[in-house]
Amino acid sequence: MKADSVNLPNAMERIRQAASRDKQLRFTTLWHHVYNTEQLRKAYFSLKRNAAPGVDGETWRHYSENLEANLQDLSSKLQRGAYRARPVRGAYIPKADGRQRPLGITVLEDKIVQRATVEVMEAIYEQDFVGFSYGFRPGRSAHDALNALYGAIMTRKVSWVLDADIRGYFDAIDHGWLMKFIEHRIADKRVVRHIKKWLNAGVLEQGAVTHKEGGVPQGGSVSPLLANVYLHYVFDLWADQWRSQHAEGDVIIVRFCDDFVVGFQYRRDAERFLADLRQRFLKFNLQLHKDKTRLIEFGRFAAANRKRHGKGKPQTFDFLGFTHICGKTENGKFMVLRHTIGKRMRAKLKELKIELKRRLHNPVPVVAEWLRVVLLGHYRYYGVPGNSRKLHSFYFQLGRMWHKALLRRSQRHRLNWKRMSRLINRWLPRPRICHSYPDLSLYVTTRGRSPVR
């Protein structure tokens, strides 16, 4: 059967069913699904139109001018083994703490092939990944992870929280271990060979290509899946087994790629888990960040326990952009409050201030439309119940910055705040809560059946 005649949805469904039926099955013939031109076309249209080009300068729009011929040529190269991975272009993006995160910008054809490969591999690994893993998986979002964590703390016996951070995770992934993990499920040598090509392609910086013995470049389509596979074997399966064999009380886990939170009923379980986790990570070239990994008292009894021992308020922890706080309802009942991380909000406002200066002399309606989109995106992510004060603060600060930017447009014209308020009310959407409280009935389940487990 020719590759183009393969019905992709049916093919992917057959892979999913086979992976689900036999957890030990190793797939030997997958590559023909990758070089299928329909699969490559689907991968091409899933890419961002305005993404930065790689080292070859090829853009999405230019590639589309002769799309079918380009895809046929790419499919042919993949089929006969003539395809070569290109180095990624090194770039850096600023982080909220002032540091810079390394980013690898992949060439367009590598993005297409990686995206096609990821879809085939996801059909297998989605049957293997555990329930508490949420990051970069189809049908799962950061808000699903946040809701799972909220529901677990609200309904389970959680008194201690391990707030952990892996030091330089994407740069620390060991290629040897990663390929062993991949080969647990994938025996098609062509798939394995191309994954090795992407890992060893190197990074182009300042005119020189450097090759690293470990790590996965952030920015490639295949990187999130490889990172998930690595932690699936290093952390997920081990942690799930640990709590069933060693924990004396309840243990809840929520992981979003390399960011994870573990809750415990008893402190002795938490301390033992942390010690065992450090040893586990050392075996696979991973380390917990010394300054960012904390075991804190957190939960419905934390405030009363700390008050009884003469301590202050319960500590907070950050997860996926939100600071989690032990709070109370109007009736005095315990609840988890989620507020926008202050440092992250200040960093975003600083970024917008710079952008407003750059757009200083653009027409007011054009700038206003851009600000409207920014605010709506902010509300869609941070608009969770209990975060209204932070949303209003962001809205107010952005309005003030816009006012100051407009005042700089002319030394003669003075825009008073009354007129500015009318401008803000006309163009900028008011803060809104876009998410509801999670349905806690979904999390009150028997041991081993909870979505976070």
PDB file of C-alpha atoms in Angstrom, residues 296-434:
ATOM      1  CA  ILE A 296       6.440  23.406  53.617  1.00  0.00           C
ATOM      2  CA  GLU A 297       3.498  22.913  55.937  1.00  0.00           C
ATOM      3  CA  PHE A 298       0.415  23.530  53.835  1.00  0.00           C
ATOM      4  CA  GLY A 299      -3.210  22.433  54.006  1.00  0.00           C
ATOM      5  CA  ARG A 300      -6.405  22.749  56.008  1.00  0.00           C
ATOM      6  CA  PHE A 301      -4.650  22.258  59.371  1.00  0.00           C
ATOM      7  CA  ALA A 302      -1.461  24.194  58.622  1.00  0.00           C
ATOM      8  CA  ALA A 303      -2.586  27.551  60.085  1.00  0.00           C
ATOM      9  CA  ALA A 304      -3.829  26.025  63.361  1.00  0.00           C
ATOM     10  CA  ASN A 305      -0.741  23.812  63.748  1.00  0.00           C
ATOM     11  CA  ARG A 306       1.682  26.688  63.162  1.00  0.00           C
ATOM     12  CA  LYS A 307      -0.227  28.959  65.542  1.00  0.00           C
ATOM     13  CA  ARG A 308      -0.133  26.262  68.214  1.00  0.00           C
ATOM     14  CA  HIS A 309       3.653  26.018  67.865  1.00  0.00           C
ATOM     15  CA  GLY A 310       4.151  29.784  67.892  1.00  0.00           C
ATOM     16  CA  LYS A 311       4.983  30.048  64.192  1.00  0.00           C
ATOM     17  CA  GLY A 312       3.719  32.510  61.593  1.00  0.00           C
ATOM     18  CA  LYS A 313       1.275  32.043  58.759  1.00  0.00           C
ATOM     19  CA  PRO A 314       1.638  28.978  56.508  1.00  0.00           C
ATOM     20  CA  GLN A 315       4.169  29.417  53.736  1.00  0.00           C
ATOM     21  CA  THR A 316       3.080  29.686  50.122  1.00  0.00           C
ATOM     22  CA  PHE A 317       4.316  27.966  46.988  1.00  0.00           C
ATOM     23  CA  ASP A 318       4.281  28.844  43.282  1.00  0.00           C
ATOM     24  CA  PHE A 319       3.015  26.579  40.518  1.00  0.00           C
ATOM     25  CA  LEU A 320       2.282  27.417  36.867  1.00  0.00           C
ATOM     26  CA  GLY A 321       2.145  31.183  37.346  1.00  0.00           C
ATOM     27  CA  PHE A 322       0.090  31.200  40.562  1.00  0.00           C
ATOM     28  CA  THR A 323       1.059  31.614  44.209  1.00  0.00           C
ATOM     29  CA  HIS A 324      -0.923  29.080  46.252  1.00  0.00           C
ATOM     30  CA  ILE A 325      -2.013  30.349  49.670  1.00  0.00           C
ATOM     31  CA  CYS A 326      -3.805  28.801  52.651  1.00  0.00           C
ATOM     32  CA  GLY A 327      -6.951  30.940  52.911  1.00  0.00           C
ATOM     33  CA  LYS A 328     -10.479  30.912  54.267  1.00  0.00           C
ATOM     34  CA  THR A 329     -13.959  31.431  52.899  1.00  0.00           C
ATOM     35  CA  GLU A 330     -16.361  33.995  54.377  1.00  0.00           C
ATOM     36  CA  ASN A 331     -17.677  31.174  56.581  1.00  0.00           C
ATOM     37  CA  GLY A 332     -14.195  30.452  57.941  1.00  0.00           C
ATOM     38  CA  LYS A 333     -13.692  27.219  56.019  1.00  0.00           C
ATOM     39  CA  PHE A 334     -10.313  26.335  54.525  1.00  0.00           C
ATOM     40  CA  MET A 335      -9.696  27.028  50.849  1.00  0.00           C
ATOM     41  CA  VAL A 336      -6.715  27.321  48.547  1.00  0.00           C
ATOM     42  CA  LEU A 337      -6.260  30.836  47.189  1.00  0.00           C
ATOM     43  CA  ARG A 338      -4.495  31.253  43.865  1.00  0.00           C
ATOM     44  CA  HIS A 339      -2.983  34.652  43.079  1.00  0.00           C
ATOM     45  CA  THR A 340      -0.863  35.751  40.130  1.00  0.00           C
ATOM     46  CA  ILE A 341       2.813  35.491  41.073  1.00  0.00           C
ATOM     47  CA  GLY A 342       3.870  39.058  41.892  1.00  0.00           C
ATOM     48  CA  LYS A 343       7.310  38.749  40.310  1.00  0.00           C
ATOM     49  CA  ARG A 344       5.809  37.409  37.095  1.00  0.00           C
ATOM     50  CA  MET A 345       3.213  40.196  36.913  1.00  0.00           C
ATOM     51  CA  ARG A 346       5.864  42.876  37.439  1.00  0.00           C
ATOM     52  CA  ALA A 347       8.044  41.334  34.738  1.00  0.00           C
ATOM     53  CA  LYS A 348       5.108  41.326  32.298  1.00  0.00           C
ATOM     54  CA  LEU A 349       4.284  44.972  33.042  1.00  0.00           C
ATOM     55  CA  LYS A 350       7.928  45.909  32.510  1.00  0.00           C
ATOM     56  CA  GLU A 351       7.881  44.128  29.156  1.00  0.00           C
ATOM     57  CA  LEU A 352       4.678  45.958  28.148  1.00  0.00           C
ATOM     58  CA  LYS A 353       6.167  49.292  29.209  1.00  0.00           C
ATOM     59  CA  ILE A 354       9.064  48.779  26.805  1.00  0.00           C
ATOM     60  CA  GLU A 355       6.676  47.775  24.028  1.00  0.00           C
ATOM     61  CA  LEU A 356       4.506  50.865  24.633  1.00  0.00           C
ATOM     62  CA  LYS A 357       7.568  53.051  24.148  1.00  0.00           C
ATOM     63  CA  ARG A 358       8.314  51.271  20.897  1.00  0.00           C
ATOM     64  CA  ARG A 359       4.736  51.900  19.695  1.00  0.00           C
ATOM     65  CA  LEU A 360       4.760  55.485  20.970  1.00  0.00           C
ATOM     66  CA  HIS A 361       3.753  57.147  17.703  1.00  0.00           C
ATOM     67  CA  ASN A 362       1.385  54.473  16.421  1.00  0.00           C
ATOM     68  CA  PRO A 363      -2.277  55.548  16.059  1.00  0.00           C
ATOM     69  CA  VAL A 364      -4.206  55.317  19.329  1.00  0.00           C
ATOM     70  CA  PRO A 365      -6.775  52.783  18.000  1.00  0.00           C
ATOM     71  CA  VAL A 366      -3.956  50.479  16.833  1.00  0.00           C
ATOM     72  CA  VAL A 367      -2.226  50.544  20.224  1.00  0.00           C
ATOM     73  CA  ALA A 368      -5.580  50.184  21.980  1.00  0.00           C
ATOM     74  CA  GLU A 369      -6.435  47.054  19.985  1.00  0.00           C
ATOM     75  CA  TRP A 370      -3.064  45.534  20.842  1.00  0.00           C
ATOM     76  CA  LEU A 371      -3.601  46.291  24.560  1.00  0.00           C
ATOM     77  CA  ARG A 372      -7.093  44.807  24.369  1.00  0.00           C
ATOM     78  CA  VAL A 373      -5.667  41.525  23.041  1.00  0.00           C
ATOM     79  CA  VAL A 374      -2.982  41.543  25.760  1.00  0.00           C
ATOM     80  CA  LEU A 375      -5.574  42.001  28.507  1.00  0.00           C
ATOM     81  CA  LEU A 376      -7.928  39.353  27.158  1.00  0.00           C
ATOM     82  CA  GLY A 377      -5.052  36.851  27.012  1.00  0.00           C
ATOM     83  CA  HIS A 378      -4.083  37.749  30.574  1.00  0.00           C
ATOM     84  CA  TYR A 379      -7.669  37.273  31.804  1.00  0.00           C
ATOM     85  CA  ARG A 380      -8.015  33.945  29.987  1.00  0.00           C
ATOM     86  CA  TYR A 381      -5.057  32.510  31.880  1.00  0.00           C
ATOM     87  CA  TYR A 382      -5.113  34.305  35.230  1.00  0.00           C
ATOM     88  CA  GLY A 383      -8.865  34.757  35.538  1.00  0.00           C
ATOM     89  CA  VAL A 384      -9.437  32.126  38.229  1.00  0.00           C
ATOM     90  CA  PRO A 385     -11.787  32.543  41.218  1.00  0.00           C
ATOM     91  CA  GLY A 386     -10.133  34.464  44.040  1.00  0.00           C
ATOM     92  CA  ASN A 387      -7.690  36.339  41.799  1.00  0.00           C
ATOM     93  CA  SER A 388      -9.821  39.418  41.094  1.00  0.00           C
ATOM     94  CA  ARG A 389      -7.593  41.799  43.055  1.00  0.00           C
ATOM     95  CA  LYS A 390      -4.530  40.872  41.017  1.00  0.00           C
ATOM     96  CA  LEU A 391      -6.488  41.189  37.765  1.00  0.00           C
ATOM     97  CA  HIS A 392      -7.664  44.687  38.714  1.00  0.00           C
ATOM     98  CA  SER A 393      -4.120  45.640  39.686  1.00  0.00           C
ATOM     99  CA  PHE A 394      -2.806  44.522  36.290  1.00  0.00           C
ATOM    100  CA  TYR A 395      -5.604  46.401  34.514  1.00  0.00           C
ATOM    101  CA  PHE A 396      -4.973  49.599  36.505  1.00  0.00           C
ATOM    102  CA  GLN A 397      -1.175  49.508  36.088  1.00  0.00           C
ATOM    103  CA  LEU A 398      -1.486  48.948  32.344  1.00  0.00           C
ATOM    104  CA  GLY A 399      -3.881  51.889  32.061  1.00  0.00           C
ATOM    105  CA  ARG A 400      -1.421  54.128  33.935  1.00  0.00           C
ATOM    106  CA  MET A 401       1.454  53.068  31.679  1.00  0.00           C
ATOM    107  CA  TRP A 402      -0.625  53.797  28.583  1.00  0.00           C
ATOM    108  CA  HIS A 403      -1.461  57.236  29.985  1.00  0.00           C
ATOM    109  CA  LYS A 404       2.216  58.029  30.556  1.00  0.00           C
ATOM    110  CA  ALA A 405       3.085  56.810  27.067  1.00  0.00           C
ATOM    111  CA  LEU A 406       0.441  59.079  25.511  1.00  0.00           C
ATOM    112  CA  LEU A 407       1.745  62.064  27.500  1.00  0.00           C
ATOM    113  CA  ARG A 408       5.161  61.565  25.914  1.00  0.00           C
ATOM    114  CA  ARG A 409       3.738  61.943  22.417  1.00  0.00           C
ATOM    115  CA  SER A 410       3.610  65.724  22.735  1.00  0.00           C
ATOM    116  CA  GLN A 411       4.973  68.362  25.108  1.00  0.00           C
ATOM    117  CA  ARG A 412       2.118  70.752  24.342  1.00  0.00           C
ATOM    118  CA  HIS A 413      -0.921  68.548  24.669  1.00  0.00           C
ATOM    119  CA  ARG A 414      -1.769  67.400  28.204  1.00  0.00           C
ATOM    120  CA  LEU A 415      -4.087  64.434  28.512  1.00  0.00           C
ATOM    121  CA  ASN A 416      -5.787  64.676  31.900  1.00  0.00           C
ATOM    122  CA  TRP A 417      -6.882  61.556  33.766  1.00  0.00           C
ATOM    123  CA  LYS A 418     -10.587  62.250  33.229  1.00  0.00           C
ATOM    124  CA  ARG A 419     -10.180  62.040  29.452  1.00  0.00           C
ATOM    125  CA  MET A 420      -7.808  59.096  29.848  1.00  0.00           C
ATOM    126  CA  SER A 421     -10.424  57.224  31.890  1.00  0.00           C
ATOM    127  CA  ARG A 422     -12.901  57.581  29.041  1.00  0.00           C
ATOM    128  CA  LEU A 423     -10.262  56.231  26.645  1.00  0.00           C
ATOM    129  CA  ILE A 424      -9.549  53.265  28.923  1.00  0.00           C
ATOM    130  CA  ASN A 425     -13.245  52.489  29.419  1.00  0.00           C
ATOM    131  CA  ARG A 426     -13.790  52.586  25.679  1.00  0.00           C
ATOM    132  CA  TRP A 427     -10.911  50.361  24.611  1.00  0.00           C
ATOM    133  CA  LEU A 428      -9.646  48.207  27.471  1.00  0.00           C
ATOM    134  CA  PRO A 429     -11.801  45.277  28.669  1.00  0.00           C
ATOM    135  CA  ARG A 430     -12.521  45.200  32.387  1.00  0.00           C
ATOM    136  CA  PRO A 431     -11.122  42.324  34.480  1.00  0.00           C
ATOM    137  CA  ARG A 432     -13.161  39.151  34.300  1.00  0.00           C
ATOM    138  CA  ILE A 433     -13.072  35.682  35.850  1.00  0.00           C
ATOM    139  CA  CYS A 434     -12.881  33.206  32.963  1.00  0.00           C
TER     140      CYS A 434
END
